[in-house]
mmCIF file of C-alpha atoms and ligand atoms in Angstrom:
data_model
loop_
_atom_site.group_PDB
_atom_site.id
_atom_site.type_symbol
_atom_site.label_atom_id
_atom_site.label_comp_id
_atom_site.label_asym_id
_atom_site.label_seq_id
_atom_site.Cartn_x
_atom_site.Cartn_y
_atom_site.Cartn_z
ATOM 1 C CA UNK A 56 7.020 -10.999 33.117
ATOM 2 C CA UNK A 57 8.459 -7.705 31.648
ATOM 3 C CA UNK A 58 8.405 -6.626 28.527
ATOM 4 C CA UNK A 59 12.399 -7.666 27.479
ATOM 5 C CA UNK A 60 11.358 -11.278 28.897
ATOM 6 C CA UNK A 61 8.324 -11.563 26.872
ATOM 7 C CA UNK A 62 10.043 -10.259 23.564
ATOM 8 C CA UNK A 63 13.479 -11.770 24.466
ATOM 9 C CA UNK A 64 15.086 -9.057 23.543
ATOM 10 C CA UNK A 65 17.867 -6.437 25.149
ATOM 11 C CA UNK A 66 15.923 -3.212 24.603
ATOM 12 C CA UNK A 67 12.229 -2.758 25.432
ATOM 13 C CA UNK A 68 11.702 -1.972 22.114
ATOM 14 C CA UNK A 69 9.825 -3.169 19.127
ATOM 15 C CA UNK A 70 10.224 -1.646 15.674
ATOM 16 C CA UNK A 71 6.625 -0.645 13.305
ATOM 17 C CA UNK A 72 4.693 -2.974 11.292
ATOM 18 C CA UNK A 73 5.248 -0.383 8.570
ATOM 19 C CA UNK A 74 3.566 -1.980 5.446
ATOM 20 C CA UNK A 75 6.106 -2.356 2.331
ATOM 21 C CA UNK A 76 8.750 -1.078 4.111
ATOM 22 C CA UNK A 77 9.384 -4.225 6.991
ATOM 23 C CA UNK A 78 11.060 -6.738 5.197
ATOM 24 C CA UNK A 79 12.682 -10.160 6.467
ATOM 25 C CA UNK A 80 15.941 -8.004 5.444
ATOM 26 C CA UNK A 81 14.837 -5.288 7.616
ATOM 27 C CA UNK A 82 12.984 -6.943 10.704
ATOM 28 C CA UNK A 83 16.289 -8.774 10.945
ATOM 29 C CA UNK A 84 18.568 -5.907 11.510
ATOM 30 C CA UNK A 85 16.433 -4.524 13.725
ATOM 31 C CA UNK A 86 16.380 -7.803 15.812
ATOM 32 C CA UNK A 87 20.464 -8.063 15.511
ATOM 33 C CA UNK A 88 20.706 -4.538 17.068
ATOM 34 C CA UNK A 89 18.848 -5.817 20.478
ATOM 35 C CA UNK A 90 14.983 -4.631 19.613
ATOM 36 C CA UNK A 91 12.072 -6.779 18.517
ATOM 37 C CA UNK A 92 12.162 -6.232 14.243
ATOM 38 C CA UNK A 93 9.208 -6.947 12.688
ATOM 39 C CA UNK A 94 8.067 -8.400 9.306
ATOM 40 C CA UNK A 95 5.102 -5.974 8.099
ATOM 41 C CA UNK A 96 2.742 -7.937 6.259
ATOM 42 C CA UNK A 97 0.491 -5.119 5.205
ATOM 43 C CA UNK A 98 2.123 -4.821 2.110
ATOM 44 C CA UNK A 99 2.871 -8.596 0.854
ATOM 45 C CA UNK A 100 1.092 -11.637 -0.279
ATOM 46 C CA UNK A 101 1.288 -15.167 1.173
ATOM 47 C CA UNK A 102 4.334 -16.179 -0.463
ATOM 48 C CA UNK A 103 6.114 -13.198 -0.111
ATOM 49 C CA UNK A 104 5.440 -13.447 3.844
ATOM 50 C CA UNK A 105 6.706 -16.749 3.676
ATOM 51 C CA UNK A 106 9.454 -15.651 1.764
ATOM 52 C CA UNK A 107 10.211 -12.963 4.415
ATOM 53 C CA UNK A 108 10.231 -15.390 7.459
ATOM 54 C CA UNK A 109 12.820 -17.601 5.742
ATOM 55 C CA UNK A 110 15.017 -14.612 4.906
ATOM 56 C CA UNK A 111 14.494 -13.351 8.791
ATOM 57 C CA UNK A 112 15.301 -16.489 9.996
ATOM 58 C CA UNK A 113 18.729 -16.989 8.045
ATOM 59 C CA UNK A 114 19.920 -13.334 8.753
ATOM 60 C CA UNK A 115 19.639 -13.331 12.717
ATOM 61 C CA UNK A 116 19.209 -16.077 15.687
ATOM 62 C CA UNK A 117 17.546 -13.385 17.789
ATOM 63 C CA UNK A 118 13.498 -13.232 18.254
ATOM 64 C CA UNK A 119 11.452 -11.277 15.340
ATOM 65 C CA UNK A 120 8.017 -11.382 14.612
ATOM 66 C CA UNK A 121 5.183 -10.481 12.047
ATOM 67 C CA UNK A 122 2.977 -7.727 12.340
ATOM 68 C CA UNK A 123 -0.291 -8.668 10.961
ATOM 69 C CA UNK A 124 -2.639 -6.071 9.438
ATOM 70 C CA UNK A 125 -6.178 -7.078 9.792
ATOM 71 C CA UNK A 126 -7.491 -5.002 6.769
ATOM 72 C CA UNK A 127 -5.450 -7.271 4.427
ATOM 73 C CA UNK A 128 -7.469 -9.279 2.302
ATOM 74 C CA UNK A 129 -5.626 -12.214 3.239
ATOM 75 C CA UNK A 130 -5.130 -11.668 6.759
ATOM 76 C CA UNK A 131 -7.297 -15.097 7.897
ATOM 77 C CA UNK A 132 -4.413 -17.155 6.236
ATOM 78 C CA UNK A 133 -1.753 -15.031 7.270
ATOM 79 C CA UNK A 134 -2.673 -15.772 10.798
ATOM 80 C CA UNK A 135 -2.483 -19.359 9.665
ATOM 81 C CA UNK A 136 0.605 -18.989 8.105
ATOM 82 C CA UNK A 137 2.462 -17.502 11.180
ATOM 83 C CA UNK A 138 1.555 -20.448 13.118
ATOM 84 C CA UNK A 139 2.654 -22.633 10.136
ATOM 85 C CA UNK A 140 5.933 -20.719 10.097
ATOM 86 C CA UNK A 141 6.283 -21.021 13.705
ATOM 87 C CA UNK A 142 7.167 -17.018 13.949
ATOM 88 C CA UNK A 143 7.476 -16.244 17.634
ATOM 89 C CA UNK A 144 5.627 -13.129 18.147
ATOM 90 C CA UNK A 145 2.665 -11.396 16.486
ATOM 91 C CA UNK A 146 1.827 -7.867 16.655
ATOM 92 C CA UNK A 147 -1.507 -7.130 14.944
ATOM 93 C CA UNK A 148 -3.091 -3.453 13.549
ATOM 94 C CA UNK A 149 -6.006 -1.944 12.245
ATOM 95 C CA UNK A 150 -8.525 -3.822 13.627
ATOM 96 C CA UNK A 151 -9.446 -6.773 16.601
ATOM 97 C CA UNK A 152 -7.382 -9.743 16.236
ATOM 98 C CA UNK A 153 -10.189 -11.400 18.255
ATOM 99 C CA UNK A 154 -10.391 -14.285 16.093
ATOM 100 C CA UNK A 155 -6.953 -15.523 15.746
ATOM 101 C CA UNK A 156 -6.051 -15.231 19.586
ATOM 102 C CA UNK A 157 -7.328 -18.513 20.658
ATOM 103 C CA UNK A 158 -5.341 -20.345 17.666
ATOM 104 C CA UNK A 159 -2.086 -17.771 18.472
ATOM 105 C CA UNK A 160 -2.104 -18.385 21.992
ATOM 106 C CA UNK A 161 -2.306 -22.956 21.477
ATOM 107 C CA UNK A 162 0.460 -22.510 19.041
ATOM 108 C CA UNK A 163 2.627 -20.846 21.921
ATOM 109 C CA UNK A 164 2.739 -17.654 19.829
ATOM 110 C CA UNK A 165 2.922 -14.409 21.763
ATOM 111 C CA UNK A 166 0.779 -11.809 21.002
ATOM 112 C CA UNK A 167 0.778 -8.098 21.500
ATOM 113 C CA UNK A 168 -2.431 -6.330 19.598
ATOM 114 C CA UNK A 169 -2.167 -2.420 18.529
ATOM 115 C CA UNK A 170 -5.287 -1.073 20.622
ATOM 116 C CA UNK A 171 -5.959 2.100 19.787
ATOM 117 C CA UNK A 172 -8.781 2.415 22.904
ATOM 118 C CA UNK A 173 -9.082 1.055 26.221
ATOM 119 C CA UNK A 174 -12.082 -1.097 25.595
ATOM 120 C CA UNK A 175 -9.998 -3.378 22.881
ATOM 121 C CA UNK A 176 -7.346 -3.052 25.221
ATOM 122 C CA UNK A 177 -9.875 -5.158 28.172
ATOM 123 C CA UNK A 178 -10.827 -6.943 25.418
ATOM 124 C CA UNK A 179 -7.337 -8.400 24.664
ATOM 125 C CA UNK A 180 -6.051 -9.066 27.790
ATOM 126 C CA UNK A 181 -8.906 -11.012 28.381
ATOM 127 C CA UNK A 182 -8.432 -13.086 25.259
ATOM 128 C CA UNK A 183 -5.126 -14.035 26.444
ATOM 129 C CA UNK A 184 -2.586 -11.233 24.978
ATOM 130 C CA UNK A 185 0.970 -10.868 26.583
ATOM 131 C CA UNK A 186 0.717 -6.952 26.062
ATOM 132 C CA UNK A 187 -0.806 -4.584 24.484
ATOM 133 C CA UNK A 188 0.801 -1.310 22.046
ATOM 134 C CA UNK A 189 -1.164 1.841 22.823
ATOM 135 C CA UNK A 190 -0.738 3.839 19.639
ATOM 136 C CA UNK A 191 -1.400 7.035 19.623
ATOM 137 C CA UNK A 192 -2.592 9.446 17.004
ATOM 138 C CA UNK A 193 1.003 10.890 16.372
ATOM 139 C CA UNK A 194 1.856 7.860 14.290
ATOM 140 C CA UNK A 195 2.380 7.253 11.015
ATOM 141 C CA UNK A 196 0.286 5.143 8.806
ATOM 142 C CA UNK A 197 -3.257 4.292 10.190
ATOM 143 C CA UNK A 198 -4.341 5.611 13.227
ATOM 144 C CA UNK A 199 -6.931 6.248 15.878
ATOM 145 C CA UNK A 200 -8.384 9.173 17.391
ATOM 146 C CA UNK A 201 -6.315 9.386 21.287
ATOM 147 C CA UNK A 202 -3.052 10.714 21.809
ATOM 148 C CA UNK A 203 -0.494 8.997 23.195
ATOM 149 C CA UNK A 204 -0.668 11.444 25.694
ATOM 150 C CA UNK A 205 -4.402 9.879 26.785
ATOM 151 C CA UNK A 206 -4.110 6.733 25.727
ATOM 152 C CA UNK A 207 -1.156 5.362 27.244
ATOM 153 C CA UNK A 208 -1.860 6.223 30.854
ATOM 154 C CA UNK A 209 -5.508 5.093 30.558
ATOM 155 C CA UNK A 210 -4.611 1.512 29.278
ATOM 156 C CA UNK A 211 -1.779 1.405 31.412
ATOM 157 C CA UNK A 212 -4.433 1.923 34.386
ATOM 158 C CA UNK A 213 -7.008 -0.357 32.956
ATOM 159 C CA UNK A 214 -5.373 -3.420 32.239
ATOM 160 C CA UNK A 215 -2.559 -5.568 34.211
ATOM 161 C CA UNK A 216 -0.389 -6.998 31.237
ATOM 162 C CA UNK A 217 2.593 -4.804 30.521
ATOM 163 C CA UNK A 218 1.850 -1.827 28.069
ATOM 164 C CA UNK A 219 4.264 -0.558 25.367
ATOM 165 C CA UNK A 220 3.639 2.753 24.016
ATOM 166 C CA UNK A 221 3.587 3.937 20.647
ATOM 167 C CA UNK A 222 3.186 6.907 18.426
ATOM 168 C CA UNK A 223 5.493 10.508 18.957
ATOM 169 C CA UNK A 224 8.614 8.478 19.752
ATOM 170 C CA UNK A 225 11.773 9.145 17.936
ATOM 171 C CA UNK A 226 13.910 10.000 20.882
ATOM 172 C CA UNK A 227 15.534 9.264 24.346
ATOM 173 C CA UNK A 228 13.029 12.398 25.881
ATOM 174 C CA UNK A 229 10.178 10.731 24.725
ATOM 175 C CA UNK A 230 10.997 7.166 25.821
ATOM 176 C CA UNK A 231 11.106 7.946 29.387
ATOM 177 C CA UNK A 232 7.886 9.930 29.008
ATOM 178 C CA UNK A 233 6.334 7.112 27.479
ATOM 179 C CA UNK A 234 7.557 5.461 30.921
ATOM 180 C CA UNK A 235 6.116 7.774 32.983
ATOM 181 C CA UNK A 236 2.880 7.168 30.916
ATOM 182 C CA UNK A 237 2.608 3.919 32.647
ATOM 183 C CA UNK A 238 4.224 2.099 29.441
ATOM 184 C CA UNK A 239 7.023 -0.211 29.977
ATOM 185 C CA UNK A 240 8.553 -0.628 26.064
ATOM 186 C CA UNK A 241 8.433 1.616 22.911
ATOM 187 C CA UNK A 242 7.718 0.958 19.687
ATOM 188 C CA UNK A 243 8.891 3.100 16.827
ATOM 189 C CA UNK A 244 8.743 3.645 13.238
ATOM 190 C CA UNK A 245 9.427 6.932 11.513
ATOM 191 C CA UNK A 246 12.293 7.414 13.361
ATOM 192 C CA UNK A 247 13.525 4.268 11.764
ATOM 193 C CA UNK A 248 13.582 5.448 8.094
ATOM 194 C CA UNK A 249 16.145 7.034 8.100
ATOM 195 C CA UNK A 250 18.027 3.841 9.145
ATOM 196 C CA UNK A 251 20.989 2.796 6.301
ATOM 197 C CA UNK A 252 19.286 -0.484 6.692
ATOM 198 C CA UNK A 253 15.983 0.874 5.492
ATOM 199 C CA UNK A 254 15.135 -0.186 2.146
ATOM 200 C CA UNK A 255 12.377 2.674 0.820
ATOM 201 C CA UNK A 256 13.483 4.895 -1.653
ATOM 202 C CA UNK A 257 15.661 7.879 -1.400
ATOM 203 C CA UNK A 258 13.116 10.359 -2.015
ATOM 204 C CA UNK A 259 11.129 8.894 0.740
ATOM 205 C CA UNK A 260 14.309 9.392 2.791
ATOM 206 C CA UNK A 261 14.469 13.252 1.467
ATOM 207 C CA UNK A 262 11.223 13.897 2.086
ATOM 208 C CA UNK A 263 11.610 12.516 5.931
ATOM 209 C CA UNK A 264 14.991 14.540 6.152
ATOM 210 C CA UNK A 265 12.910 17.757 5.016
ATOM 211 C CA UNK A 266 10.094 17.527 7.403
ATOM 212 C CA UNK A 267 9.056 19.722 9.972
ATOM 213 C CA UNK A 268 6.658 19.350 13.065
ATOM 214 C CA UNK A 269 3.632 20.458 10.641
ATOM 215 C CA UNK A 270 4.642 18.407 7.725
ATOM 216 C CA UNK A 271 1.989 15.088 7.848
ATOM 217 C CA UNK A 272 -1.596 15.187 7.770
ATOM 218 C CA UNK A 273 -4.501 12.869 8.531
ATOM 219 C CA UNK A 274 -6.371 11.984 5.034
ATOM 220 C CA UNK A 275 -9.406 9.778 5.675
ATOM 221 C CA UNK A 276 -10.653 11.299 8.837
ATOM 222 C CA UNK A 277 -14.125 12.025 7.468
ATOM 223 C CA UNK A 278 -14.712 9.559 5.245
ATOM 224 C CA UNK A 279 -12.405 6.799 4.985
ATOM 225 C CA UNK A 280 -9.327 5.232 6.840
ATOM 226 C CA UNK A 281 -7.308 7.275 8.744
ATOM 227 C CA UNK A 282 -3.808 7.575 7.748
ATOM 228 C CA UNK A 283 -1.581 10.136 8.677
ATOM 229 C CA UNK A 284 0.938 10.789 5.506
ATOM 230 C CA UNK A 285 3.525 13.853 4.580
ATOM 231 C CA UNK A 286 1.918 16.614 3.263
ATOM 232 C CA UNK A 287 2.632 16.463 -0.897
ATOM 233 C CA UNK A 288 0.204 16.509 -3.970
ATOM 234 C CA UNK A 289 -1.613 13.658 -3.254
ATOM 235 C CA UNK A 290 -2.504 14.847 0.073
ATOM 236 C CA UNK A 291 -4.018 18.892 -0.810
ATOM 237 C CA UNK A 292 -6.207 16.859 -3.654
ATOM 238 C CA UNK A 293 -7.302 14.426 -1.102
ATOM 239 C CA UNK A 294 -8.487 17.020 1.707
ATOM 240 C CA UNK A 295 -10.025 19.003 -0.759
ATOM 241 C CA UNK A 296 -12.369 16.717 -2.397
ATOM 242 C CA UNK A 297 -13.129 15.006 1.184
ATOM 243 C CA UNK A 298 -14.012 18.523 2.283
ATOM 244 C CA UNK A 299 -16.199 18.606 -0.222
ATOM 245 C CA UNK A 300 -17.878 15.428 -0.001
ATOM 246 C CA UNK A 301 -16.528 13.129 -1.896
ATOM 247 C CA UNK A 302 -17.175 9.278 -1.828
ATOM 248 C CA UNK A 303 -15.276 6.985 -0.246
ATOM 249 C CA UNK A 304 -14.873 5.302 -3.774
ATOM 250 C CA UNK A 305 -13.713 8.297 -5.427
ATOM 251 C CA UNK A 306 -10.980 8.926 -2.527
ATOM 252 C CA UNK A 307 -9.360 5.131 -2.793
ATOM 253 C CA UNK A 308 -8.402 6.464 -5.962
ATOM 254 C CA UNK A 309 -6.062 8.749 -4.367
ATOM 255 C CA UNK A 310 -4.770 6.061 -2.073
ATOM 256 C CA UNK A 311 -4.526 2.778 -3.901
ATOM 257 C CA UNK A 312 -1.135 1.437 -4.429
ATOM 258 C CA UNK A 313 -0.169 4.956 -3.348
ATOM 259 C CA UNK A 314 2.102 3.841 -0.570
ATOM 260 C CA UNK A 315 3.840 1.340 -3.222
ATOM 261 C CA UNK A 316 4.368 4.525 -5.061
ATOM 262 C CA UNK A 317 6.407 6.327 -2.327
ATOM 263 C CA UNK A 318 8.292 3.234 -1.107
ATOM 264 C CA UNK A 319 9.386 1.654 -4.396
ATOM 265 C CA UNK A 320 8.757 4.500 -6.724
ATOM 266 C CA UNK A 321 10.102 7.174 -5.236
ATOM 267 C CA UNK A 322 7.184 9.112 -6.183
ATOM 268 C CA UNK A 323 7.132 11.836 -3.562
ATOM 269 C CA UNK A 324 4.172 14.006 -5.127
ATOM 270 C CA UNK A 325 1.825 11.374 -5.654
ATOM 271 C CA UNK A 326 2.528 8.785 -3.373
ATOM 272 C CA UNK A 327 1.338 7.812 0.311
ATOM 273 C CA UNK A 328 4.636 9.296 2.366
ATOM 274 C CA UNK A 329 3.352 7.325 5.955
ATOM 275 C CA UNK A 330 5.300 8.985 8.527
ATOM 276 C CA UNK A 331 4.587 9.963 12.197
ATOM 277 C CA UNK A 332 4.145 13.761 13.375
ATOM 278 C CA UNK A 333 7.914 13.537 14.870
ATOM 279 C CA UNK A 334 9.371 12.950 11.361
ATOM 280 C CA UNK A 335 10.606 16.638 12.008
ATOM 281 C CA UNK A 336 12.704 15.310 14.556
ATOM 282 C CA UNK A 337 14.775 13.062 12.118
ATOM 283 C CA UNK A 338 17.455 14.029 10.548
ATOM 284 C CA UNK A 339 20.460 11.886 10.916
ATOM 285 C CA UNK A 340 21.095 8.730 8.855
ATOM 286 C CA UNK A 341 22.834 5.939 10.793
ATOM 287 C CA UNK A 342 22.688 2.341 10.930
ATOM 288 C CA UNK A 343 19.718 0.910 12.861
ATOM 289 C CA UNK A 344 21.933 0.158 15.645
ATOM 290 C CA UNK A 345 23.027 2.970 16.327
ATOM 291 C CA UNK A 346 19.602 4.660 16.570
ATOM 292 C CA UNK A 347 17.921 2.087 18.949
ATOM 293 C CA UNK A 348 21.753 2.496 21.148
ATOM 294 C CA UNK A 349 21.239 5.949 21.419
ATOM 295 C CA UNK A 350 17.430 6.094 21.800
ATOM 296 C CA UNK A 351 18.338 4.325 24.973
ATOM 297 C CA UNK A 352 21.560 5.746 26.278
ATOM 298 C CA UNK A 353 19.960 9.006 26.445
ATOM 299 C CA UNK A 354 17.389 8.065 28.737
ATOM 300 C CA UNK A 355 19.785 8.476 32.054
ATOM 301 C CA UNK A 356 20.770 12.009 31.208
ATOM 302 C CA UNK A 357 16.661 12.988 30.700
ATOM 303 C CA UNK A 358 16.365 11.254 34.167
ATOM 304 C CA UNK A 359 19.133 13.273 35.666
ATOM 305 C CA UNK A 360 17.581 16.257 33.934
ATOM 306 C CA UNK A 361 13.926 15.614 35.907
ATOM 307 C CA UNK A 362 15.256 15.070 38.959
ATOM 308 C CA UNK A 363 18.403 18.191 39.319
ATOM 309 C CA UNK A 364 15.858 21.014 37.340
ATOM 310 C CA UNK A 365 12.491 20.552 36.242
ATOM 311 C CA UNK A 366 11.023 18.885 39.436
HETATM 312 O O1 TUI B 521 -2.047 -0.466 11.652
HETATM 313 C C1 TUI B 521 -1.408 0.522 11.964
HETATM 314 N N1 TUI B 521 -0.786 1.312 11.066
HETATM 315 C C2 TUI B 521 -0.799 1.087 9.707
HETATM 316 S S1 TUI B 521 -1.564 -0.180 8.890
HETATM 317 C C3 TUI B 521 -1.036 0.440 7.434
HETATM 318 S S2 TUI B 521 -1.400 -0.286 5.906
HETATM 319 C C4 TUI B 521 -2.748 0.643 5.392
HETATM 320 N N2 TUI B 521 -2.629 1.329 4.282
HETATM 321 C C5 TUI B 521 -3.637 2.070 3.815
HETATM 322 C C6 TUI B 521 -4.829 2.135 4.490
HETATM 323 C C7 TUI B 521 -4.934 1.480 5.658
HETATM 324 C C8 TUI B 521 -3.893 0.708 6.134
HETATM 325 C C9 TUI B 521 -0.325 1.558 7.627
HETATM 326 N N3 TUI B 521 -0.195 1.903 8.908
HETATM 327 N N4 TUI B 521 -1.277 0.882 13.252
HETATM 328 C C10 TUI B 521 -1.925 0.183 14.277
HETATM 329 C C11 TUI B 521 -3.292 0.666 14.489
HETATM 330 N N5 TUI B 521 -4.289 -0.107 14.731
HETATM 331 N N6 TUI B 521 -3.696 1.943 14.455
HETATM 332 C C12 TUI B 521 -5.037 1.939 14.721
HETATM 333 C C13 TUI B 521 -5.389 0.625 14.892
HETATM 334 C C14 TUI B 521 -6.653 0.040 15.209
HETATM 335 C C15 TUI B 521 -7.847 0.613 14.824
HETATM 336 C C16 TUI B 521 -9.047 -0.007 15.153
HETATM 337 C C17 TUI B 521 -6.661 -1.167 15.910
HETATM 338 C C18 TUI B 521 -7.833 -1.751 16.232
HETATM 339 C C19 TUI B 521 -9.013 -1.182 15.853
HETATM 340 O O2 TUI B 521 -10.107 -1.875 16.231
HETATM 341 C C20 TUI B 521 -11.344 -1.590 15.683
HETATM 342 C C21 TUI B 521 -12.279 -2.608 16.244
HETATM 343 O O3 TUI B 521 -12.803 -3.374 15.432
HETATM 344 O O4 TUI B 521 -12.397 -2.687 17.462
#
């Protein structure tokens, strides 16, 4: 099966978990507009989830699902919930949804895991998983160590359910490299925010607008989670007391409810900015449509491109 047939979609693409930013709202004009949208539960509590799949549901007929994110402290009955809820499709990140697959897969769910290695990719496929999302290190948000450069091609050749790349995607150029990676879908985020339909605050929205290629940084690389962020205040404090050593205690205090801070505060100094290394590629506001339309429409003239000039 390819990718379209497993989401049921019209474009090979699925939009980011993207924590406090995915709502049902959201998720559900990115399903209208022919991609997979997806409810992020990183940010919200059981009820709100709950709350988010009904909204989903009465905003579009066309498939959506919930991307689970294993560090939540609630994430055991989330993956209860979804089957509850009968959502259609799970996407799972930051960590091994090992687990839940058994339950996901007798509740007819399908499942695509972020992997950000080959070995949890193996690992997934043989637990039953419909695809796997190589993310690479370009993304925003949490991330692992491989590019998507490396990772995508070395999943793609490792494992025999379809791959859909991720991370350093935000336009048509990069789609069909991600295809010539071996992947056969995309998934996106930053190049998302910018989307009317995007409901974080318009400082976030600035501060995306305003970014160039060297603009995010990694914080939690030493000591900590990795999460790749804008550059702002937040950010020189953090690298400065992780460079000098400081605990893992004292650098949560940096972090906690920092990405609430950004999203629904509009706090751009102090606040967790997530946002992928191409957020220096977006500039435009438009409706989601319109970006996932042209994200694909371009892909024939990069194709022409390869095959007249560069090879
Ligand atoms: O999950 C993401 N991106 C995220 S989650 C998030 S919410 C958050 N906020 C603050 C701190 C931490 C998280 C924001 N962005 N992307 C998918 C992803 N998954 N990236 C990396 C991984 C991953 C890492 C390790 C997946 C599996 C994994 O497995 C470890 C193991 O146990 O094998």
């Amino acid at each position: 099966m390819n990718i379209t047939q497993i989401l049921g979609t019209k474009y090979p693409l699925i939009q980011g978990g993207m924590a406090n930013i995915a709502t049902g709202a959201f998720a559900a004009a990115v399903s209208n507009a022919g991609a997979l949208g997806l409810i992020g539960a990183g940010g919200m509590d059981l009820e709100k989830l709950r709350e988010n799949i009904h909204l989903c549901r009465s905003l579009t007929d066309k498939p959506f699902g919930v991307n689970i994110m294993l560090m939540h402290p609630q994430a055991d009955q989330m993956a209860q919930l979804v089957i509850e809820e009968k959502v259609p499709i799970v996407t799972t990140g930051a960590g091994n949804p090992g687990p839940y697959m058994k339950a996901w897969k007798e509740a007819g769910i399908r499942v695509l895991p972020v992997v950000p290695s080959v070995a949890l990719a193996r690992r997934m496929e043989q637990l039953g998983a419909d695809a796997v999302i190589a993310e690479g290190t370009e993304s925003g948000g949490h991330v692992g160590e491989l590019t998507t450069m490396a990772l995508v091609p070395q999943v793609a050749q490792a494992v025999n359910i379809p791959v859909v790349g991720a991370g350093g995607i935000a336009s048509s150029c990069q789609v069909v490299a991600a295809f010539a990676l071996g992947a056969c879908g995309v998934q996106v985020g930053t190049c998302l925010l910018l989307a009317d339909e995007c409901p974080i605050h318009e400082n976030y929205k600035k501060a995306v607008e305003k970014a160039g290629d060297t603009s995010t940084v990694v914080t939690g690389r030493i000591n900590g989670t990795p999460v790749r962020v804008l550059k702002n205040k937040m950010t020189r404090e953090y690298v400065k007391r992780e460079k000098e050593g400081a605990s893992k205690e004292e650098l949560e205090v940096y972090t906690l409810g920092a990405l609430r801070r950004a999203v629904f505060d509009g706090d751009d100094q102090n606040g967790s900015l997530m946002a992928g290394q191409v957020a220096g590629m977006c500039h435009e506001r438009r409706p989601v449509a319109q970006i996932i339309e042209e994200l694909f429409a371009g892909c024939g003239d990069v194709i022409a491109r390869l095959q007249e000039e560069a090879l």
